[in-house]
Every structure is written in structure tokens, then in C-alpha cells.
Short mmCIF file of C-alpha atoms in Angstrom, two decimals:
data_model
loop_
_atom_site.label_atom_id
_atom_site.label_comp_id
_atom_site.label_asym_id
_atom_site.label_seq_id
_atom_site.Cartn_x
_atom_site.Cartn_y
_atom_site.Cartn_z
CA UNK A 468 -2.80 70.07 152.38
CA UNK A 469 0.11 67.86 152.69
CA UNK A 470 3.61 68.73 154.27
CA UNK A 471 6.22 68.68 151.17
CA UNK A 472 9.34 68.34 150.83
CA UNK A 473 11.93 69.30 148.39
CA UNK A 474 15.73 67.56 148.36
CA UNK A 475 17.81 69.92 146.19
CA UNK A 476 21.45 70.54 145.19
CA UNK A 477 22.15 71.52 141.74
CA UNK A 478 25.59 68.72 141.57
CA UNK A 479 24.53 65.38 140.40
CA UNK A 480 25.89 62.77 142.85
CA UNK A 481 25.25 65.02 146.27
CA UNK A 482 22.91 62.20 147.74
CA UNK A 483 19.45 63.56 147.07
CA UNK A 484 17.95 60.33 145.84
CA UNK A 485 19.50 58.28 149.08
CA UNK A 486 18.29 61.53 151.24
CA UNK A 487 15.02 61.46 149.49
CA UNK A 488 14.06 57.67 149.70
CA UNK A 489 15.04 57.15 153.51
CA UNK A 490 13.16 60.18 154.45
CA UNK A 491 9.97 58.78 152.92
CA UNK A 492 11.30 55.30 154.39
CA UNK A 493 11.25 56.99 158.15
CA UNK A 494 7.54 58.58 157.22
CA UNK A 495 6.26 55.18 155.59
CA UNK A 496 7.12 53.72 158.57
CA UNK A 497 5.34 55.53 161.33
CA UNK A 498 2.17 54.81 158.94
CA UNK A 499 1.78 57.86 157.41
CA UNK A 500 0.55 57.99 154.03
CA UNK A 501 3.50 59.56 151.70
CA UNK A 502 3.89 60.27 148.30
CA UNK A 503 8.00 60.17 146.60
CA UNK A 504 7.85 62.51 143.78
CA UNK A 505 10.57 62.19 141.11
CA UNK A 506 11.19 65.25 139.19
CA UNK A 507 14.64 64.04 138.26
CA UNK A 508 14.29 62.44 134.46
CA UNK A 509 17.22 59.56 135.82
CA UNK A 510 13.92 58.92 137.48
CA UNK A 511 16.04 57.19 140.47
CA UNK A 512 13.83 57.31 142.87
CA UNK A 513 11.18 55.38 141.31
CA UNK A 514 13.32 53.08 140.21
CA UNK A 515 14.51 52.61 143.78
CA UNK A 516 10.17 52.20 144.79
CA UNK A 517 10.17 49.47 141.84
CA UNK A 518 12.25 47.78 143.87
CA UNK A 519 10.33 47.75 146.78
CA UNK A 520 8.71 44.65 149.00
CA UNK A 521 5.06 43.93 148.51
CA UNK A 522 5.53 43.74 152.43
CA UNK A 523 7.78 46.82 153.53
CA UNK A 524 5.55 50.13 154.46
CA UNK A 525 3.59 51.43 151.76
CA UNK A 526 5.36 54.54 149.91
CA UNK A 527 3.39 56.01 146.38
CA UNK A 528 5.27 56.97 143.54
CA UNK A 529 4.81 60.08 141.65
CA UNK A 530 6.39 60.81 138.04
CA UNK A 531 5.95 64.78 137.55
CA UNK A 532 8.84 65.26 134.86
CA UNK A 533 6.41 67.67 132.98
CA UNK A 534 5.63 69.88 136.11
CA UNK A 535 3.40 69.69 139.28
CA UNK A 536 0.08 68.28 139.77
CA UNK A 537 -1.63 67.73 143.33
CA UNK A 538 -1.03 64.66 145.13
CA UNK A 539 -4.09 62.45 145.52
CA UNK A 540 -6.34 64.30 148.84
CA UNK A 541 -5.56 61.54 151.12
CA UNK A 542 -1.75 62.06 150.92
CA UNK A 543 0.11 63.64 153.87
CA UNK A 544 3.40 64.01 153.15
CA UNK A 545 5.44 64.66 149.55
CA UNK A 546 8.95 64.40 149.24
CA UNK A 547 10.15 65.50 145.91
CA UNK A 548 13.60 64.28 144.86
CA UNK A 549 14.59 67.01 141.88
CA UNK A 550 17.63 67.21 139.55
CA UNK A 551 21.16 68.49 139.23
CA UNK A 552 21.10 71.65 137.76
CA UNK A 553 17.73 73.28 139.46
CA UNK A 554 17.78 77.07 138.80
CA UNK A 555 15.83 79.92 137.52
CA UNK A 556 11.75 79.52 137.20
CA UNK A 557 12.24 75.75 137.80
CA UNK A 558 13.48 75.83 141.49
CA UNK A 559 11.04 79.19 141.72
CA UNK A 560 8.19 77.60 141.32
CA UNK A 561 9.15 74.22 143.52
CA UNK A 562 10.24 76.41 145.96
CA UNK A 563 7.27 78.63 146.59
CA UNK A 564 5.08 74.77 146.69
CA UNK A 565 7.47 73.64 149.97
CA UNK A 566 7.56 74.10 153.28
CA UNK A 567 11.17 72.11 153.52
CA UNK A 568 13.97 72.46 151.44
CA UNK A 569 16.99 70.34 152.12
CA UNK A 570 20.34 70.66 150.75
CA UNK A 571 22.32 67.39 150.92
CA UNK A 572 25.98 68.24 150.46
CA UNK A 573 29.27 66.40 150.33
CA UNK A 574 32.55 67.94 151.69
CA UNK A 575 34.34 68.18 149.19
CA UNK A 576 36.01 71.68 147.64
CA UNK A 577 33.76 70.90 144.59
CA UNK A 578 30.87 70.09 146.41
CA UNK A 579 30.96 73.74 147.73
CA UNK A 580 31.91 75.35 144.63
CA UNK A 581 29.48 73.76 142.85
CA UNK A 582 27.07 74.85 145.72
CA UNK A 583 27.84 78.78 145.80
CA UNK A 584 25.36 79.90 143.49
CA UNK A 585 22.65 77.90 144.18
CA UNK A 586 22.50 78.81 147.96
CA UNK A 587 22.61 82.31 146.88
CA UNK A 588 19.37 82.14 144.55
CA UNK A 589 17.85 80.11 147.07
CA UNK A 590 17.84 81.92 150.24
CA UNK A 591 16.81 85.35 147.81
CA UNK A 592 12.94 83.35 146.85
CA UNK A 593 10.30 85.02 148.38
CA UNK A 594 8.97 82.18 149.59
CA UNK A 595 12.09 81.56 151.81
CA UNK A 596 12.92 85.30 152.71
CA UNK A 597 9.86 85.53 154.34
CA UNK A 598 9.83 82.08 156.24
CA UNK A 599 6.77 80.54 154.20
CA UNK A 600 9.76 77.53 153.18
CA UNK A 601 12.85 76.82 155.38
CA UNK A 602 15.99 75.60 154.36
CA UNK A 603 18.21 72.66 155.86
CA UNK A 604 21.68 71.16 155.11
CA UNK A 605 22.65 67.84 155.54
CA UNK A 606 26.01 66.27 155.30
CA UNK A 607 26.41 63.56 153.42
CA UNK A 608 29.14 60.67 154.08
CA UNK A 609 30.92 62.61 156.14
CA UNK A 610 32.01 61.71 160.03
CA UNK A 611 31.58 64.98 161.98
CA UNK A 612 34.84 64.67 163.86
CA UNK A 613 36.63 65.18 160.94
CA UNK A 614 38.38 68.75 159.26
CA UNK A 615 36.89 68.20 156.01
CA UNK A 616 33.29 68.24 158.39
CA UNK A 617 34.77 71.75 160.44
CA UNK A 618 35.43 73.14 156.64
CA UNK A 619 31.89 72.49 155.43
CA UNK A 620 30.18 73.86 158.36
CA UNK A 621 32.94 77.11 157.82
CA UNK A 622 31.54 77.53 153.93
CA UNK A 623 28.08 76.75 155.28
CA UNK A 624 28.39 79.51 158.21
CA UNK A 625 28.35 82.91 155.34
CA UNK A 626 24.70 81.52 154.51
CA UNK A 627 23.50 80.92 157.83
CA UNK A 628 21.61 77.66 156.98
CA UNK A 629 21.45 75.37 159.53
CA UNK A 630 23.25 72.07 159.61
CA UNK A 631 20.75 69.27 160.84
CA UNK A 632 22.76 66.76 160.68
CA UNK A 633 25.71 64.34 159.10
CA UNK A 634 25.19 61.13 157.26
CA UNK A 635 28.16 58.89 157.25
CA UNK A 636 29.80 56.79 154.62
CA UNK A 637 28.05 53.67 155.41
CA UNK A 638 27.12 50.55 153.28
CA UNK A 639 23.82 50.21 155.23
CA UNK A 640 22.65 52.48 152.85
CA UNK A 641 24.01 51.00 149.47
CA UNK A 642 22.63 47.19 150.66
CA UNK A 643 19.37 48.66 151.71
CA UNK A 644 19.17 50.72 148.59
CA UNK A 645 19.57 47.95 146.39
CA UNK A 646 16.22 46.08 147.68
CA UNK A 647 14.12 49.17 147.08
CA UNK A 648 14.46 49.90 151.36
CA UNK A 649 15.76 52.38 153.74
CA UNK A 650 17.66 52.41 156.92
CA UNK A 651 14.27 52.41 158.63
CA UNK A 652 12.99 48.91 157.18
CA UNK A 653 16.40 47.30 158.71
CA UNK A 654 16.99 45.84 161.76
CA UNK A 655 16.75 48.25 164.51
CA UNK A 656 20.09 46.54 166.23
CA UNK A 657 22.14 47.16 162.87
CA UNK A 658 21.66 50.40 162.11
CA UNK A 659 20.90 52.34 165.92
CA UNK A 660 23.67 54.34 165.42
CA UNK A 661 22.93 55.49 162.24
CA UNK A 662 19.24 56.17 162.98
CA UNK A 663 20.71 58.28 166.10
CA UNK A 664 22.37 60.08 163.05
CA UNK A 665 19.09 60.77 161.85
CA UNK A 666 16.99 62.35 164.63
CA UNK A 667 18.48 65.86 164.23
CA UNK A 668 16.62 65.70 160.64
CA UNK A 669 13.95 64.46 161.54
CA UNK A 670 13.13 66.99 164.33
CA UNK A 671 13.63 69.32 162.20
CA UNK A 672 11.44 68.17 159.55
CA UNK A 673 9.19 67.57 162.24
CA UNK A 674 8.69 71.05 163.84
#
């Protein structure tokens, strides 16, 4: 079966569709065969693979507004880039289909707010009580040397998620975004110490 994984947060604007598209990116480009699902009816993601070069490492698209379906057999790994607002039977049933939930998060006081609830009906599935699906955070265009960082590990800490890493405010993202690429199509010289940034995650994801 292949290795899926869900980017959640119930706030629009958290980052799941850049978190989403450079994580297939990184997978597309160590020539593994990966499906982006877009549950999300903004349908951003897919708009983002529209974009795409003929040329740049192969990524599938996969439109599953209605509900799941199984990815084509040859597919290895599924990322599935969902909506604000996930609750209830909706983020059940995507839940219990993972094996990697990540939570991108912004920190901001209504980031966390808007956060509360969800991490609370998260970490109570099934699926993730009893380690069948494991939950991540990242931090999204934040520098980790900062207070605002130090607060959103503190509000973090009472759910004891881990933190696999920070993604900083960066326009690397935004330019490569724009031409239907990641971080991991650019230059290796422009971006090393954002892709530095990255190998936390992707360890994680990973193991």
C-alpha cells in the first residue's frame, strides 16, 4: 500500500497547500512515484500541479472532493492537502487512512486559538491513540530564534506533539510556487539553507 500523508489545520491560510506541494516536490524528486491529493474544493494544489514543467519530476494529481478512492497500484506515496475547517466524521475517516498527519501552524495568538480544538479531537482518534497514525507540527514562517517561536512551542508543549521543524518567511517559496515548483526543483546553492530547514521533516516522515 502506499505511505500517505495528510496536511491538516482547520484555519485557512496555515500553509498546508505550500507544506503539501514541497513535500511531494522533495518525494518527486528522489524518483518516487507520488500522488498530491486535493481534498480542499479551492482545489490549490492542483492548480499549483497545472502549473507544473513538462520537465520538472513527475508528481500525479488527484481530485477526491467527493471522498476517497485508492490511488492507482503503482503509487507509493499520497499526500493529501485537506481544508480549513476538518472536523467530525470528515477528519475521522482521513485520519484512520494515514500514517502521517502534519499540522502546519503559524505563531500567531489566532493561529493557536484557532488550533485548540482541533488538536484535541485529533490526538482522541483511535487511529492516533493507538500509534496506527502519528502526528507532527510544523512551523510555518517563523525564525526559531524568535519569542513568538518559544510561545508556539509553549502552547504546543500541553499536547505533546512534536515539533519537526520551522519554515521561515521566505520568498523562495512564493517564486517557486508560482511556476507550479518547490524548493526542491531550485538551485541547490539558493535554497541550502532552507532545505537544511527541511531535514527534521523529512526524517520524520521518513522513519
Amino acid at each position: 500500500m502506499a505511505y500517505s500523508i495528510l496536511v491538516a489545520n482547520p484555519k485557512g491560510g496555515s500553509g498546508k497547500s505550500t507544506l503539501s506541494t514541497n513535500i511531494a516536490g522533495f518525494y518527486a524528486s528522489q524518483a518516487t512515484r507520488v500522488m498530491l491529493g486535493d481534498i480542499d474544493k479551492q482545489q490549490s494544489s492542483l492548480n499549483w500541479l497545472a502549473q507544473r514543467p513538462p520537465a520538472a519530476p513527475a508528481i500525479q494529481g488527484w481530485q477526491m472532493i467527493e471522498g476517497l478512492a485508492k490511488p492507482p497500484k503503482d503509487t507509493q506515496v499520497v499526500i493529501l492537502d485537506s481544508p480549513a475547517g476538518l472536523d467530525g466524521k470528515r477528519l475521522r475517516a482521513l485520519v484512520k487512512k494515514v500514517d502521517r498527519v502534519i499540522v502546519p501552524i503559524q505563531p500567531s495568538p489566532f493561529d493557536m486559538w484557532a488550533s485548540s480544538e482541533f488538536f484535541d479531537a485529533l490526538l482522541a482518534e483511535k487511529a492516533v491513540r493507538k500509534e496506527k497514525t502519528f502526528v507532527g507540527v510544523v512551523g510555518m514562517r517563523v525564525d526559531p530564534r524568535t519569542r513568538s517561536a518559544r510561545e508556539l512551542e509553549s502552547f504546543l508543549s500541553r499536547y505533546q506533539v512534536p515539533v519537526l521543524g520551522w519554515i521561515r518567511d521566505t520568498q523562495f517559496y512564493v517564486q517557486a510556487a508560482g511556476a507550479g515548483l518547490t524548493l526542491f526543483d531550485l538551485p541547490p546553492a539558493r535554497v541550502r539553507r532552507d532545505i537544511e530547514a527541511w531535514r527534521p521533516i523529512l526524517s520524520w516522515l521518513d522513519n
